[in-house]
Short mmCIF file of C-alpha atoms in Angstrom, two decimals:
data_model
loop_
_atom_site.label_atom_id
_atom_site.label_comp_id
_atom_site.label_asym_id
_atom_site.label_seq_id
_atom_site.Cartn_x
_atom_site.Cartn_y
_atom_site.Cartn_z
CA LEU A 1 -43.06 -19.52 -31.78
CA MET A 2 -40.71 -17.68 -29.43
CA ASP A 3 -43.16 -18.10 -26.55
CA ALA A 4 -43.33 -21.83 -27.24
CA LEU A 5 -39.55 -22.07 -27.10
CA VAL A 6 -39.02 -19.82 -24.08
CA SER A 7 -41.75 -21.21 -21.78
CA PRO A 8 -40.35 -24.76 -21.37
CA ARG A 9 -36.92 -23.28 -20.77
CA MET A 10 -38.28 -20.89 -18.17
CA ALA A 11 -40.03 -23.72 -16.36
CA GLY A 12 -36.94 -25.96 -16.36
CA LEU A 13 -35.01 -26.88 -13.24
CA ARG A 14 -32.13 -24.54 -12.46
CA VAL A 15 -30.41 -25.31 -9.18
CA ASP A 16 -29.42 -22.08 -7.45
CA PHE A 17 -28.79 -21.84 -3.71
CA GLY A 18 -28.46 -18.06 -3.81
CA LEU A 19 -31.93 -17.44 -2.39
CA LEU A 20 -31.00 -19.39 0.75
CA LEU A 21 -28.46 -16.68 1.56
CA GLU A 22 -31.20 -14.06 1.47
CA PRO A 23 -33.67 -13.53 4.35
CA LEU A 24 -36.53 -15.11 2.36
CA GLY A 25 -34.73 -18.44 1.94
CA PHE A 26 -32.80 -18.44 5.21
CA ILE A 27 -35.93 -17.90 7.29
CA LYS A 28 -37.66 -20.71 5.39
CA VAL A 29 -34.86 -23.09 6.42
CA LEU A 30 -35.29 -22.02 10.05
CA GLU A 31 -39.06 -22.53 9.79
CA TRP A 32 -38.46 -26.02 8.44
CA ILE A 33 -36.09 -26.89 11.31
CA PHE A 34 -38.29 -25.39 14.02
CA SER A 35 -41.37 -27.21 12.74
CA ILE A 36 -39.51 -30.50 13.23
CA PHE A 37 -38.70 -29.64 16.83
CA ALA A 38 -42.29 -28.49 17.45
CA PHE A 39 -43.90 -31.83 16.64
CA ALA A 40 -40.96 -34.01 17.74
CA THR A 41 -40.93 -32.60 21.30
CA CYS A 42 -44.68 -33.00 21.63
CA GLY A 43 -45.91 -35.92 19.54
CA GLY A 44 -43.75 -38.63 21.10
CA PHE A 45 -44.30 -37.82 24.78
CA GLN A 46 -45.05 -40.62 27.25
CA GLY A 47 -45.36 -40.25 30.99
CA GLU A 48 -47.03 -41.49 34.14
CA THR A 49 -48.35 -40.15 37.41
CA THR A 50 -47.87 -42.21 40.57
CA LEU A 51 -49.63 -42.45 43.93
CA LEU A 52 -48.75 -44.32 47.12
CA VAL A 53 -51.86 -46.05 48.49
CA SER A 54 -52.36 -47.63 51.90
CA CYS A 55 -55.53 -49.59 52.60
CA LYS A 56 -56.70 -52.91 54.02
CA GLY A 57 -53.73 -55.30 53.81
CA VAL A 58 -51.70 -52.85 51.69
CA VAL A 59 -49.05 -50.34 52.79
CA ASN A 60 -47.66 -47.70 50.42
CA LYS A 61 -48.54 -49.63 47.31
CA THR A 62 -47.44 -47.88 44.09
CA VAL A 63 -50.41 -47.05 41.86
CA THR A 64 -49.68 -45.63 38.41
CA ALA A 65 -51.55 -44.15 35.48
CA ALA A 66 -49.61 -44.02 32.19
CA PHE A 67 -50.55 -41.26 29.76
CA ALA A 68 -49.18 -40.14 26.40
CA TYR A 69 -49.89 -38.08 23.30
CA PRO A 70 -52.63 -37.16 22.35
CA PHE A 71 -53.49 -36.80 26.06
CA ARG A 72 -56.98 -38.29 26.25
CA LEU A 73 -56.59 -38.47 30.00
CA ASN A 74 -60.20 -39.49 30.60
CA THR A 75 -59.32 -42.90 29.13
CA VAL A 76 -56.30 -43.41 31.42
CA LEU A 77 -56.92 -45.78 34.34
CA PHE A 78 -54.94 -46.06 37.57
CA SER A 79 -53.77 -49.56 38.41
CA ALA A 80 -55.42 -51.22 41.42
CA PRO A 81 -53.43 -51.36 44.69
CA ASP A 82 -53.89 -55.14 45.04
CA PRO A 83 -55.89 -58.04 43.56
CA LYS A 84 -58.59 -57.60 46.21
CA ARG A 85 -58.87 -53.89 45.38
CA CYS A 86 -58.47 -52.83 49.00
CA GLY A 87 -61.16 -55.21 50.17
CA GLY A 88 -63.58 -53.92 47.56
CA THR A 89 -63.28 -50.23 48.51
CA TRP A 90 -61.10 -49.35 45.50
CA THR A 91 -63.06 -48.62 42.33
CA ASP A 92 -61.68 -47.78 38.90
CA VAL A 93 -60.04 -44.35 38.95
CA TYR A 94 -59.54 -42.39 35.74
CA LEU A 95 -57.67 -39.18 35.11
CA VAL A 96 -59.76 -36.21 34.05
CA GLY A 97 -59.81 -34.32 30.74
CA ASP A 98 -59.44 -34.80 26.99
CA PHE A 99 -56.83 -32.45 25.52
CA SER A 100 -56.40 -34.20 22.19
CA SER A 101 -57.95 -31.45 20.05
CA SER A 102 -55.47 -28.76 21.13
CA VAL A 103 -52.35 -30.89 20.93
CA GLN A 104 -53.33 -32.55 17.64
CA PHE A 105 -54.03 -29.13 16.13
CA PHE A 106 -50.54 -28.04 17.18
CA VAL A 107 -48.79 -31.18 15.91
CA THR A 108 -50.76 -31.34 12.65
CA LEU A 109 -49.91 -27.73 11.89
CA ALA A 110 -46.22 -28.42 12.54
CA VAL A 111 -46.28 -31.42 10.19
CA LEU A 112 -48.05 -29.45 7.43
CA VAL A 113 -45.59 -26.59 7.86
CA PHE A 114 -42.73 -29.08 7.58
CA ILE A 115 -44.14 -30.34 4.25
CA TYR A 116 -44.83 -26.84 2.94
CA CYS A 117 -41.31 -25.65 3.81
CA ILE A 118 -39.83 -28.53 1.82
CA ALA A 119 -41.99 -27.62 -1.19
CA ALA A 120 -41.11 -23.94 -0.86
CA LEU A 121 -37.38 -24.68 -0.60
CA VAL A 122 -37.58 -26.84 -3.74
CA VAL A 123 -39.11 -23.86 -5.57
CA TYR A 124 -36.58 -21.42 -4.10
CA ILE A 125 -33.60 -23.60 -5.04
CA GLY A 126 -34.69 -25.18 -8.31
CA TYR A 127 -37.19 -22.72 -9.74
CA LYS A 128 -36.04 -19.34 -8.46
CA HIS A 129 -36.41 -17.84 -11.96
CA VAL A 130 -40.04 -18.98 -12.18
CA TYR A 131 -40.82 -17.74 -8.67
CA GLN A 132 -39.43 -14.28 -9.37
CA GLN A 133 -40.97 -13.86 -12.83
CA ASN A 134 -44.43 -15.29 -12.15
CA SER A 135 -46.36 -12.96 -9.84
CA LYS A 136 -48.73 -15.74 -8.75
CA PHE A 137 -46.03 -17.63 -6.84
CA PRO A 138 -45.07 -14.76 -4.47
CA LEU A 139 -48.74 -13.92 -3.88
CA THR A 140 -49.52 -17.53 -3.06
CA ASP A 141 -46.49 -17.69 -0.78
CA LEU A 142 -47.64 -14.49 0.95
CA ALA A 143 -51.17 -15.84 1.51
CA VAL A 144 -49.85 -19.11 2.96
CA THR A 145 -47.38 -17.23 5.18
CA VAL A 146 -50.06 -14.94 6.63
CA ILE A 147 -52.45 -17.83 7.28
CA THR A 148 -49.70 -19.98 8.81
CA ALA A 149 -48.54 -17.17 11.10
CA PHE A 150 -52.11 -16.78 12.35
CA LEU A 151 -52.51 -20.54 12.86
CA TRP A 152 -49.26 -20.67 14.84
CA VAL A 153 -50.63 -18.01 17.18
CA VAL A 154 -53.92 -19.88 17.69
CA SER A 155 -52.41 -23.36 18.03
CA THR A 156 -49.56 -22.29 20.33
CA PHE A 157 -51.82 -20.51 22.79
CA ALA A 158 -54.34 -23.37 22.69
CA TRP A 159 -51.58 -25.90 23.37
CA THR A 160 -50.11 -23.72 26.14
CA LYS A 161 -53.48 -23.65 27.90
CA ALA A 162 -53.95 -27.41 27.39
CA LEU A 163 -50.48 -28.14 28.78
CA ALA A 164 -51.23 -26.17 31.94
CA ASP A 165 -54.44 -28.20 32.36
CA ILE A 166 -52.57 -31.47 31.76
CA LYS A 167 -50.11 -30.60 34.52
CA ARG A 168 -52.98 -29.95 36.91
CA ALA A 169 -54.80 -33.14 35.86
CA THR A 170 -51.74 -35.30 36.54
CA GLY A 171 -50.32 -33.51 39.59
CA ALA A 172 -50.88 -33.67 43.33
CA SER A 173 -54.20 -31.81 43.07
CA ILE A 174 -55.91 -34.96 41.72
CA ILE A 175 -56.00 -36.72 45.11
CA PRO A 176 -58.95 -34.80 46.62
CA GLY A 177 -61.05 -35.84 43.63
CA ILE A 178 -60.41 -39.58 43.98
CA GLU A 179 -63.35 -41.13 45.80
CA SER A 180 -61.50 -44.40 46.53
CA CYS A 181 -58.95 -42.44 48.56
CA LYS A 182 -61.76 -41.22 50.83
CA ALA A 183 -62.80 -44.74 51.87
CA PRO A 184 -62.36 -45.60 55.60
CA GLY A 185 -58.90 -46.94 56.29
CA THR A 186 -57.53 -45.76 52.93
CA THR A 187 -54.90 -43.06 52.49
CA CYS A 188 -53.35 -41.78 49.26
CA ARG A 189 -50.18 -39.76 48.87
CA PHE A 190 -48.91 -38.23 45.66
CA ALA A 191 -45.53 -39.68 44.66
CA PHE A 192 -44.40 -38.12 41.37
CA VAL A 193 -45.30 -37.34 37.78
CA THR A 194 -43.03 -37.60 34.76
CA SER A 195 -41.21 -34.37 33.93
CA MET A 196 -42.88 -32.45 31.14
CA GLY A 197 -39.79 -30.51 30.13
CA THR A 198 -40.01 -31.61 26.50
CA LEU A 199 -43.60 -30.38 26.36
CA ASN A 200 -42.46 -27.02 27.70
CA VAL A 201 -39.87 -26.96 24.93
CA SER A 202 -42.58 -27.61 22.35
CA VAL A 203 -44.37 -24.47 23.54
CA VAL A 204 -41.12 -22.51 23.16
CA PHE A 205 -40.78 -23.71 19.57
CA GLY A 206 -44.39 -22.78 18.98
CA LEU A 207 -43.58 -19.22 20.09
CA LEU A 208 -40.46 -19.18 17.92
CA ASN A 209 -42.51 -20.30 14.93
CA MET A 210 -44.97 -17.50 15.63
CA VAL A 211 -42.14 -14.97 15.50
CA LEU A 212 -40.52 -16.50 12.41
CA TRP A 213 -43.69 -16.71 10.35
CA GLY A 214 -44.85 -13.26 11.49
CA GLY A 215 -41.52 -11.71 10.52
CA ASN A 216 -41.39 -13.64 7.26
CA ILE A 217 -44.57 -11.91 6.06
CA TRP A 218 -42.56 -8.78 5.30
CA PHE A 219 -39.86 -10.58 3.30
CA VAL A 220 -42.40 -12.49 1.23
CA TYR A 221 -44.44 -9.32 0.74
CA LYS A 222 -41.39 -7.54 -0.72
CA ASP A 223 -41.32 -10.05 -3.60
CA THR A 224 -44.95 -9.46 -4.58
CA ASN A 225 -46.50 -6.99 -7.00
CA LEU A 226 -48.29 -5.40 -4.06
CA HIS A 227 -45.00 -4.08 -2.72
CA ASN A 228 -43.82 -2.97 -6.15
CA GLN A 229 -47.08 -1.12 -6.79
CA SER A 230 -46.87 0.67 -3.45
CA ASN A 231 -43.31 1.72 -4.25
CA ARG A 232 -44.35 3.10 -7.65
CA THR A 233 -47.25 4.96 -6.06
CA SER A 234 -45.04 6.56 -3.40
CA GLN A 235 -42.42 7.57 -5.99
CA SER A 236 -44.88 9.09 -8.47
CA PRO A 237 -45.18 12.94 -8.39
#
């Protein structure tokens, strides 16, 4: 009878912000904030690369290719210099590369982390007593933290490599690979490409998330039975 009376009470909502003042809760808030910046600085990017083309009847005509998240550059087409397409010497020119898998992995992880952090903070604030008295919650939190830290490492390095390739695929080095620019009487000069500063920032937040989740493993581990058992073992004669 006592168990029947105590269990509902134990599972009831008890708002307590005390855990947010401890490393376990404070780091979770930082992880939540940094996950927002990770996908916000990456998922909404839009840019374009621009060439200046001179050909038959055209002088320094601006030719652009607009690209955006998720960076399937092989589907991005440069605009034609003029309606006559340089007297028929200009053929459709596409950018090179599909980097959607790396960037979508990075953004999807950030979104899932954002959702998990909200759920974890709800438990920390409203069900701190349940979290601390039920060993399954800290163990589950530890497992998710270890896996997430690993995924941040993989996704951040994959996105860093993809970003470097995107910069090459939209920069001045693309001109030698454009066959239309090699046609007699046609010259192409690289003009500019949209700054990718926000994408660089997304990589920085990926690295910060790696550090946060890696460091948080210890603080979550301290709340588990694994840590308590190791302490008892080391203190026993």
